[in-house]
PDB file of C-alpha atoms in Angstrom:
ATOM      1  CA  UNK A 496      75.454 121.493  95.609  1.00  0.00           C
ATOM      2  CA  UNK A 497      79.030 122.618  95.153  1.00  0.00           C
ATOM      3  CA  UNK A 498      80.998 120.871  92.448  1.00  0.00           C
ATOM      4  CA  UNK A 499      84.187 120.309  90.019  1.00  0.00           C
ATOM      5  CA  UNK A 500      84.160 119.468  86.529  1.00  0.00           C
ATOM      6  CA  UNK A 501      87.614 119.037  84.847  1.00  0.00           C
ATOM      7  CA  UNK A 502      89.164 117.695  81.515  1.00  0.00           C
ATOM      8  CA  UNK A 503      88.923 113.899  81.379  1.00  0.00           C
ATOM      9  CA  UNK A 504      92.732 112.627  80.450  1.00  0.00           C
ATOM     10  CA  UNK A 505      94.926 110.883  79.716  1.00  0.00           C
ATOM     11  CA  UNK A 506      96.616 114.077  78.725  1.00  0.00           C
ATOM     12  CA  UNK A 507      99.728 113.140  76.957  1.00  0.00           C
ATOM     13  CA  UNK A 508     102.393 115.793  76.140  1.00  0.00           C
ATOM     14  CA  UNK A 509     106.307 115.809  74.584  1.00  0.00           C
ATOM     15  CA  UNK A 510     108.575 117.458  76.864  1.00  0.00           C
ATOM     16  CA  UNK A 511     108.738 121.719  76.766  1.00  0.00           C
ATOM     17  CA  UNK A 512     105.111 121.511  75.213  1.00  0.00           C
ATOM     18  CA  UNK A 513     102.592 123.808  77.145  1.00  0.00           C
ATOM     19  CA  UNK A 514     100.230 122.610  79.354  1.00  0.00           C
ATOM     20  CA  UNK A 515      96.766 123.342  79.614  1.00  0.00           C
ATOM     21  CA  UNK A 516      94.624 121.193  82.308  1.00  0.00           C
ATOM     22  CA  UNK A 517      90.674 122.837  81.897  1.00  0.00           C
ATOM     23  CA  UNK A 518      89.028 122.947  85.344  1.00  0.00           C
ATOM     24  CA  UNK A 519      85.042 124.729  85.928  1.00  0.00           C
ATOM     25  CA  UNK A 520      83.317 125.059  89.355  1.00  0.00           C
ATOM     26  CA  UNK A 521      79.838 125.599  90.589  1.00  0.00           C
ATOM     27  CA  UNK A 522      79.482 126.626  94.359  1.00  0.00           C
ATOM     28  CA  UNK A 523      76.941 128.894  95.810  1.00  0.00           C
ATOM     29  CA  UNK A 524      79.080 131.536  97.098  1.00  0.00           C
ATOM     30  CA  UNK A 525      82.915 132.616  96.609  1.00  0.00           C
ATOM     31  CA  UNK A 526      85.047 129.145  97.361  1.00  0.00           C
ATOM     32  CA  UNK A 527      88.775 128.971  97.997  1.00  0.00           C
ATOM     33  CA  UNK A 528      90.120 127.205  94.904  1.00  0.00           C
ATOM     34  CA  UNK A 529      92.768 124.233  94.786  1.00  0.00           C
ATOM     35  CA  UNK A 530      95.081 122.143  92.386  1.00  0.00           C
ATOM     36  CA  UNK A 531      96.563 118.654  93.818  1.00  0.00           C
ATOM     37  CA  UNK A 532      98.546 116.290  92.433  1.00  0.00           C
ATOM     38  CA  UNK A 533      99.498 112.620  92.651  1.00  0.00           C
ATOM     39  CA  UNK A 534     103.109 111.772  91.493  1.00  0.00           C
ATOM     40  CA  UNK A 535     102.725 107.390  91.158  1.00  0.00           C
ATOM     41  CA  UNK A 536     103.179 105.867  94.217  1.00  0.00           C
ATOM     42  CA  UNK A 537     102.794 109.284  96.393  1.00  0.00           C
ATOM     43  CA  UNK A 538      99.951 110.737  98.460  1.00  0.00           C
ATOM     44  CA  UNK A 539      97.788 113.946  97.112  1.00  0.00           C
ATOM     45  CA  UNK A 540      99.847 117.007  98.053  1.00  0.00           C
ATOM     46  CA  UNK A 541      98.557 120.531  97.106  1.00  0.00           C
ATOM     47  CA  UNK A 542     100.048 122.095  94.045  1.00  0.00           C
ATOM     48  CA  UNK A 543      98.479 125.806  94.260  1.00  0.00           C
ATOM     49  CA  UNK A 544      95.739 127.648  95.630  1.00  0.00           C
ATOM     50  CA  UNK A 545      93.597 130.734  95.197  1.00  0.00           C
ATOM     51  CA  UNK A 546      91.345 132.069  97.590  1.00  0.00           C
ATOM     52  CA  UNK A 547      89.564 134.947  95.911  1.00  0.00           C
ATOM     53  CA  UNK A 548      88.589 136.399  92.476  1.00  0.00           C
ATOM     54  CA  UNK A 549      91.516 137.391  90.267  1.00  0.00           C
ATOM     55  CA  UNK A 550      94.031 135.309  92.237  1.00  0.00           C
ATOM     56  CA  UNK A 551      96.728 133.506  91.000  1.00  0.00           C
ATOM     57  CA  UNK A 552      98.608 130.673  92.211  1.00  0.00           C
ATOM     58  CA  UNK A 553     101.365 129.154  91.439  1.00  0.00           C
ATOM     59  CA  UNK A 554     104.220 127.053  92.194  1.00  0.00           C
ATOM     60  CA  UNK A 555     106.538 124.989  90.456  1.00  0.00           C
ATOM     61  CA  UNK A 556     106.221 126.190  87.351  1.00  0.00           C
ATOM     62  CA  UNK A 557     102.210 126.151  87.397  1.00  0.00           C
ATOM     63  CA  UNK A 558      99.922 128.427  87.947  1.00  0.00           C
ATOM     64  CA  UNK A 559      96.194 128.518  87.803  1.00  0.00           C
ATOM     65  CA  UNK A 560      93.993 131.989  87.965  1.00  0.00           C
ATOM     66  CA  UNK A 561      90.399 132.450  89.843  1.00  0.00           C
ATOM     67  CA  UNK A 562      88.117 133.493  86.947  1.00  0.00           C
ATOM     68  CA  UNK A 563      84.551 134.084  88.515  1.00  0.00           C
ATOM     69  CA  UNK A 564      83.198 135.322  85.698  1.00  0.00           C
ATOM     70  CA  UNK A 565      83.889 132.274  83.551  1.00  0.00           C
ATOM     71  CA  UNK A 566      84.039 130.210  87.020  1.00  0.00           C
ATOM     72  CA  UNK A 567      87.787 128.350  85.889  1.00  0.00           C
ATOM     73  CA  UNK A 568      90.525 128.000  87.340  1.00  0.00           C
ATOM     74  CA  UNK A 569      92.532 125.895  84.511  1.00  0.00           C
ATOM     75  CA  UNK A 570      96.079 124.859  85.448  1.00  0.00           C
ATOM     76  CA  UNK A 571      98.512 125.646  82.759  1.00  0.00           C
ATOM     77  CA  UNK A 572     102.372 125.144  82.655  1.00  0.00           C
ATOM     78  CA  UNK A 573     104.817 126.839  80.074  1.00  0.00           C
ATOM     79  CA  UNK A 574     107.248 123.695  79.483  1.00  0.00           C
ATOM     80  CA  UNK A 575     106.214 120.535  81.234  1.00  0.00           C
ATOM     81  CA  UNK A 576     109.275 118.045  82.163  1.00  0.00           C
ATOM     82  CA  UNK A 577     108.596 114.045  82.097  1.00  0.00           C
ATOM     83  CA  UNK A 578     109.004 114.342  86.327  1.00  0.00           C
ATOM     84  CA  UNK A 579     105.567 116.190  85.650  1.00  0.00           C
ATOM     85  CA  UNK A 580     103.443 113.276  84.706  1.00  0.00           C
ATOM     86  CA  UNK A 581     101.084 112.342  87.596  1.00  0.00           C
ATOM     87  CA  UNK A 582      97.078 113.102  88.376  1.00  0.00           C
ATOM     88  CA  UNK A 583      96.003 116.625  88.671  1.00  0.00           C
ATOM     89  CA  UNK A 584      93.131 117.025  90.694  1.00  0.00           C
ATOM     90  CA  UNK A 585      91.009 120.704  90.967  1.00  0.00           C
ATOM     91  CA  UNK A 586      89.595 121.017  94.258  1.00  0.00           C
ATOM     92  CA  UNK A 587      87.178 123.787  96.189  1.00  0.00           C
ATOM     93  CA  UNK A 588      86.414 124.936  99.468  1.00  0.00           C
ATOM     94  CA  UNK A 589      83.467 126.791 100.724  1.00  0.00           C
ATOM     95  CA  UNK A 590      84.819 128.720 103.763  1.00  0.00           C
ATOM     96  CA  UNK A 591      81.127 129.592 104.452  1.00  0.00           C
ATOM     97  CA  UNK A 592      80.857 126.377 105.815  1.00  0.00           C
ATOM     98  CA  UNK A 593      82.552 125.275 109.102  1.00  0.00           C
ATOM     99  CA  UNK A 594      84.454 122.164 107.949  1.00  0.00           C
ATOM    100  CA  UNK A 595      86.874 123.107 105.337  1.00  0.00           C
ATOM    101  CA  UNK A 596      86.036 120.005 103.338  1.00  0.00           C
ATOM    102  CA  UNK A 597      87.472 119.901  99.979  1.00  0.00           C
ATOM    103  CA  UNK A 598      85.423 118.951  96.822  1.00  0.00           C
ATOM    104  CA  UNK A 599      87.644 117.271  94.095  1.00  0.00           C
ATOM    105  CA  UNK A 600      86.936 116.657  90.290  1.00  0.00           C
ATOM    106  CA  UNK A 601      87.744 113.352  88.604  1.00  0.00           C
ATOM    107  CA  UNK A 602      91.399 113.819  87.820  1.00  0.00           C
ATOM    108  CA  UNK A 603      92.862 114.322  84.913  1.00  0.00           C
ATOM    109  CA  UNK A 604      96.164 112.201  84.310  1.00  0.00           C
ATOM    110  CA  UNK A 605      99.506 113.647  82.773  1.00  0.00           C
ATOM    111  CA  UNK A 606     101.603 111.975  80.641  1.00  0.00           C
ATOM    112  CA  UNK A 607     104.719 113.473  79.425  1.00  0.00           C
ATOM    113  CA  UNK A 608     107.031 111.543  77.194  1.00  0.00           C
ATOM    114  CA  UNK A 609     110.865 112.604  76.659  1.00  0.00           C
TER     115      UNK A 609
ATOM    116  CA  UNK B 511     109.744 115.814 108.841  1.00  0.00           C
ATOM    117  CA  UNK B 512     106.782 113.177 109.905  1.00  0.00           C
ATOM    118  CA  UNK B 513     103.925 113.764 107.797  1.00  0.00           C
ATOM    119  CA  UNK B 514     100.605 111.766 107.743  1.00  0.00           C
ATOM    120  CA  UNK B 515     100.497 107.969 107.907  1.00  0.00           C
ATOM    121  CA  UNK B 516      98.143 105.473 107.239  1.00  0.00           C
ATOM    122  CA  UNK B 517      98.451 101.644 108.478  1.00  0.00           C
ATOM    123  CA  UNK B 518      97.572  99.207 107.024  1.00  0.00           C
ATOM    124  CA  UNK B 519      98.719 100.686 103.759  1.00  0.00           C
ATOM    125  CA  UNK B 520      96.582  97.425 101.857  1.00  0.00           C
ATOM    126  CA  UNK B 521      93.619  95.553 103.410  1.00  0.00           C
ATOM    127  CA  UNK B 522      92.216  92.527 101.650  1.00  0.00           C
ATOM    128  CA  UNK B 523      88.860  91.983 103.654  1.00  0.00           C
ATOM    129  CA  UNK B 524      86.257  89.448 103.009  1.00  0.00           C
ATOM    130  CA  UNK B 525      82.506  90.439 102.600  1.00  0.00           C
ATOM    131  CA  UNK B 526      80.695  90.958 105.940  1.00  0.00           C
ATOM    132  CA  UNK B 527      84.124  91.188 107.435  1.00  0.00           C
ATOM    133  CA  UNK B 528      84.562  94.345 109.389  1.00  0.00           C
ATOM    134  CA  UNK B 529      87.794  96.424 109.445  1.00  0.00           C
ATOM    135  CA  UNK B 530      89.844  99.580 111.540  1.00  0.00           C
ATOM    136  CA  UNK B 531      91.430 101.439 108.998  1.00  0.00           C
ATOM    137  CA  UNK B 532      94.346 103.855 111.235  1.00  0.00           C
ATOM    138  CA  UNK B 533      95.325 107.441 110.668  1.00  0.00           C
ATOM    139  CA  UNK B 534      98.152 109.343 112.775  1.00  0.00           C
ATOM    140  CA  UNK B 535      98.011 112.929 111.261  1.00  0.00           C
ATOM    141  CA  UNK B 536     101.004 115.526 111.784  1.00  0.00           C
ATOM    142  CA  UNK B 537     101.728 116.454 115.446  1.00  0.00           C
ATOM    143  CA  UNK B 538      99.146 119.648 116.759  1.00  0.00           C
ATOM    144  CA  UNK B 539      97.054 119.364 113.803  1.00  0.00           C
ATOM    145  CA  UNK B 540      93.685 120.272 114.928  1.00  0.00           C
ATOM    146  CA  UNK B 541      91.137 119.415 112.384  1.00  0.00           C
ATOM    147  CA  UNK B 542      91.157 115.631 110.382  1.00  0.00           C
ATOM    148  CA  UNK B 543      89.321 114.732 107.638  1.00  0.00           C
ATOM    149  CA  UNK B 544      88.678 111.276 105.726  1.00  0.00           C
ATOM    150  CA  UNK B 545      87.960 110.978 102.071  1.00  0.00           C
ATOM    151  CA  UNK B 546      87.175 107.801  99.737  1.00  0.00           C
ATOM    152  CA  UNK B 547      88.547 107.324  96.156  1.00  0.00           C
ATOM    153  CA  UNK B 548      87.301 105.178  94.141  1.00  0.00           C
ATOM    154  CA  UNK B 549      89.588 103.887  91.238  1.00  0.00           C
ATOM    155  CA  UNK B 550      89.480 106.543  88.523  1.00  0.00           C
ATOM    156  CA  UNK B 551      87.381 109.076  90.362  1.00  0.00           C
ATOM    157  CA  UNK B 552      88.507 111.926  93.046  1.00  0.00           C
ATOM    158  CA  UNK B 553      88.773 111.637  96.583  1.00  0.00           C
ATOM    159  CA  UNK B 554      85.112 112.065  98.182  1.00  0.00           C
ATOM    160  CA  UNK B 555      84.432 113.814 101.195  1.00  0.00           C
ATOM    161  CA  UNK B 556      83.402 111.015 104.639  1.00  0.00           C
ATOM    162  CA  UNK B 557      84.017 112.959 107.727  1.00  0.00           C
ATOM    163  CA  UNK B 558      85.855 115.647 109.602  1.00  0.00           C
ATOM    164  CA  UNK B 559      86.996 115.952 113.235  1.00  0.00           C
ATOM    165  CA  UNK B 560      88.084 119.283 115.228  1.00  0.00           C
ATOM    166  CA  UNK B 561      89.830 117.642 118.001  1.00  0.00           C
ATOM    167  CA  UNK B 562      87.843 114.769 119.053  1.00  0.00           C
ATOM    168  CA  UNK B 563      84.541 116.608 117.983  1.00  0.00           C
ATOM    169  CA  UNK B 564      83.045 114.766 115.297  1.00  0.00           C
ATOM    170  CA  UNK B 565      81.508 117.846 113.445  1.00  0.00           C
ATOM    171  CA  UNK B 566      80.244 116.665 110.036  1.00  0.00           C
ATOM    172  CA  UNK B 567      79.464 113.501 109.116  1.00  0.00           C
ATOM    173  CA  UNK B 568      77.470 113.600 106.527  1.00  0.00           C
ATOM    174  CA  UNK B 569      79.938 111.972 103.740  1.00  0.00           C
ATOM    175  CA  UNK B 570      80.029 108.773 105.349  1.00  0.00           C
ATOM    176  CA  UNK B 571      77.825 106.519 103.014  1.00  0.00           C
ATOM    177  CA  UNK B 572      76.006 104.353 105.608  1.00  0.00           C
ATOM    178  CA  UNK B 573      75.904 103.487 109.344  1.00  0.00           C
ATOM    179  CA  UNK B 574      78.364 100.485 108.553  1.00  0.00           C
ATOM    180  CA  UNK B 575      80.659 103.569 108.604  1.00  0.00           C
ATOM    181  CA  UNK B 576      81.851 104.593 112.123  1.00  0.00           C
ATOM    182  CA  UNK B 577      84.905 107.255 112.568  1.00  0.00           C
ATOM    183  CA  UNK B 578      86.203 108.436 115.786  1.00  0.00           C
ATOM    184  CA  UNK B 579      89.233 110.218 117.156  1.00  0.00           C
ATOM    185  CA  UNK B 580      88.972 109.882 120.858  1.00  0.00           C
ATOM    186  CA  UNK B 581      92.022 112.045 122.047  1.00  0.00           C
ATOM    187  CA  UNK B 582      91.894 114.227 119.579  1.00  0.00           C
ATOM    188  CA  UNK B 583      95.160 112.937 117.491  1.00  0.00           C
ATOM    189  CA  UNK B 584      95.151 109.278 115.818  1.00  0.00           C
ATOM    190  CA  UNK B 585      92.153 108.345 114.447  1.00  0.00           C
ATOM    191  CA  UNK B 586      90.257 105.517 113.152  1.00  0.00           C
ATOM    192  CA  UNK B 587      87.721 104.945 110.743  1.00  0.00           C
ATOM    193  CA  UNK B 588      85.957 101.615 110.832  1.00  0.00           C
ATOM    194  CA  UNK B 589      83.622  99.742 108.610  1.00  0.00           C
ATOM    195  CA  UNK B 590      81.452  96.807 109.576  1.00  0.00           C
ATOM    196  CA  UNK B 591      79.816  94.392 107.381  1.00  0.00           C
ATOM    197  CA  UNK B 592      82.260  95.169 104.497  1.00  0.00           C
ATOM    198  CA  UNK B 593      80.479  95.243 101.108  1.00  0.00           C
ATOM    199  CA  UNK B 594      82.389  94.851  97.734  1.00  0.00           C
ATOM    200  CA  UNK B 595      81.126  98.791  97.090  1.00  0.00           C
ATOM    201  CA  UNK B 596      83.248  99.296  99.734  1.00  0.00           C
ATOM    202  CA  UNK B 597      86.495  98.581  97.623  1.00  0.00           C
ATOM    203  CA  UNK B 598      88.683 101.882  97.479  1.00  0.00           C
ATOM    204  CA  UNK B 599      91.247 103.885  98.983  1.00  0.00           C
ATOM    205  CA  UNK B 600      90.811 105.289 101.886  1.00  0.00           C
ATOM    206  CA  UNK B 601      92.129 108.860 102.452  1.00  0.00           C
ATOM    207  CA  UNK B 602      93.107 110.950 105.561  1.00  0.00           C
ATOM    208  CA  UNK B 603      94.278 114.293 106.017  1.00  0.00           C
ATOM    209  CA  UNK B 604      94.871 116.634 108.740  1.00  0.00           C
ATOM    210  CA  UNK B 605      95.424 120.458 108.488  1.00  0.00           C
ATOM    211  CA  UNK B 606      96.745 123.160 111.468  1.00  0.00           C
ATOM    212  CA  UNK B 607      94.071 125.781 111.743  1.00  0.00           C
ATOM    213  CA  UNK B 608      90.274 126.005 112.295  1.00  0.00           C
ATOM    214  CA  UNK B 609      88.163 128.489 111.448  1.00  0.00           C
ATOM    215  CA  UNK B 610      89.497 129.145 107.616  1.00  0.00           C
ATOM    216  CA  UNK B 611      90.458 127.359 104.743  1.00  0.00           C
ATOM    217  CA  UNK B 612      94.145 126.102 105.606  1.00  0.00           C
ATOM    218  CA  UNK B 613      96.242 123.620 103.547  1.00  0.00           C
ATOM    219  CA  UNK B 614      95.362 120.270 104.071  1.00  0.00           C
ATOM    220  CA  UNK B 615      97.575 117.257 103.926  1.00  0.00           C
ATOM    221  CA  UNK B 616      97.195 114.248 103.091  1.00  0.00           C
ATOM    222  CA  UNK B 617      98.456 110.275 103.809  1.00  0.00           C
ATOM    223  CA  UNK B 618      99.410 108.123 101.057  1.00  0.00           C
ATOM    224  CA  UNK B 619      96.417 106.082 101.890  1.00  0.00           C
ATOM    225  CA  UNK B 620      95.047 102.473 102.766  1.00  0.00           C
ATOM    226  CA  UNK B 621      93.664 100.658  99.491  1.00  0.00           C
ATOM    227  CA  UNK B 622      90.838  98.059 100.751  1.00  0.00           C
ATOM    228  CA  UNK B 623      89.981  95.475  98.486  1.00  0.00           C
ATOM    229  CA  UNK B 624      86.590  93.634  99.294  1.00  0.00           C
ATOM    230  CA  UNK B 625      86.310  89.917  97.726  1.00  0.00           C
TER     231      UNK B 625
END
């Protein structure tokens, strides 16, 4: 079946340092791709999204591109603040199938020290 | 804006208790979906409504596990019997559209402990 493996963490980071968060898929056809986060004490909300090869999201400073041929779609980040530290989670979607369910990875948790 | 809630927010059950976990998703939002995560793991796929259709199931870990959304907005997702495997948060989200992958968004969650 469809799945997500990403980097295991703690990722820990000085402020301005870049950011590289390593996320691989393996689905059966073309899925939509996600990153969502979890800021302490806060509910997932959706970072960025890609829903076809070559895409790039971004938002907030991060952005993540849909790499079928290596199947990635690592999240990076040019010069990460200490507001970034929280839980990045990749996600997919196979729009082939009806529900739109999401498929998450472990998490991988950010911690960025002033 | 009102976003997604969740009540109870924390549920401290004992074993073979049963429990109604509550979600109210964002006003029209057609299609709701619960997820489990487990401490230090991602959110795991239960079950998904389109209205009050019940269309896939298939997440929910045993028949102890009973969802429903009767009018097609709040739902509820109950568990009988709790089991200390049972211990996790408890996620809902709701998105707008059917029919294509649409952003979906999620409540902060109800964390059920099991003793």
């Amino acid at each position: 079946g469809d799945s997500v493996t990403q980097m295991e963490g703690p990722v820990t980071l000085s402020e301005e340092a870049f950011l590289t968060i390593n996320c691989t898929y393996t689905a059966t056809g073309y899925p939509s791709l996600f990153w969502y986060v979890q800021y302490p004490g806060e509910g997932l909300q959706l970072l960025l999204k890609a829903t076809k090869a070559d895409d790039k999201g971004s938002n907030k400073g991060f952005e993540a591109t849909y790499r079928k041929e290596t199947t990635s779609f690592h999240l990076e980040k040019g010069s990460v603040q200490v507001s970034d530290s929280a839980v990045y989670f990749c996600a997919l979607s196979d729009p082939r199938i009806n529900t739109d369910k999401l498929i998450f990875g472990t998490g991988t948790r950010l911690q960025v020290f002033p | 804006g009102a976003g997604v809630s969740q009540s109870p927010r924390y549920k401290v059950a004992k074993r073979g208790q049963d429990v109604a976990l509550r979600c109210d998703p964002i006003s029209g939002h057609v299609s709701l979906f619960w997820y489990q995560q487990a401490l230090g793991q991602g959110p795991e796929f239960l079950t998904y409504f389109q209205n009050e259709a019940q269309l896939d199931k298939s997440g929910l870990p045993s028949d102890r596990f009973f969802a429903e959304r009767p009018e097609g907005s709040v739902s509820t997702l109950k568990i009988q019997r709790t089991q200390q495997e049972d211990s996790a948060v408890y996620l809902c989200a709701s998105s707008r559209d059917l029919g294509r992958v649409d952003t979906q968004y999620f409540g902060p969650g109800t964390r059920l402990t099991v003793l």
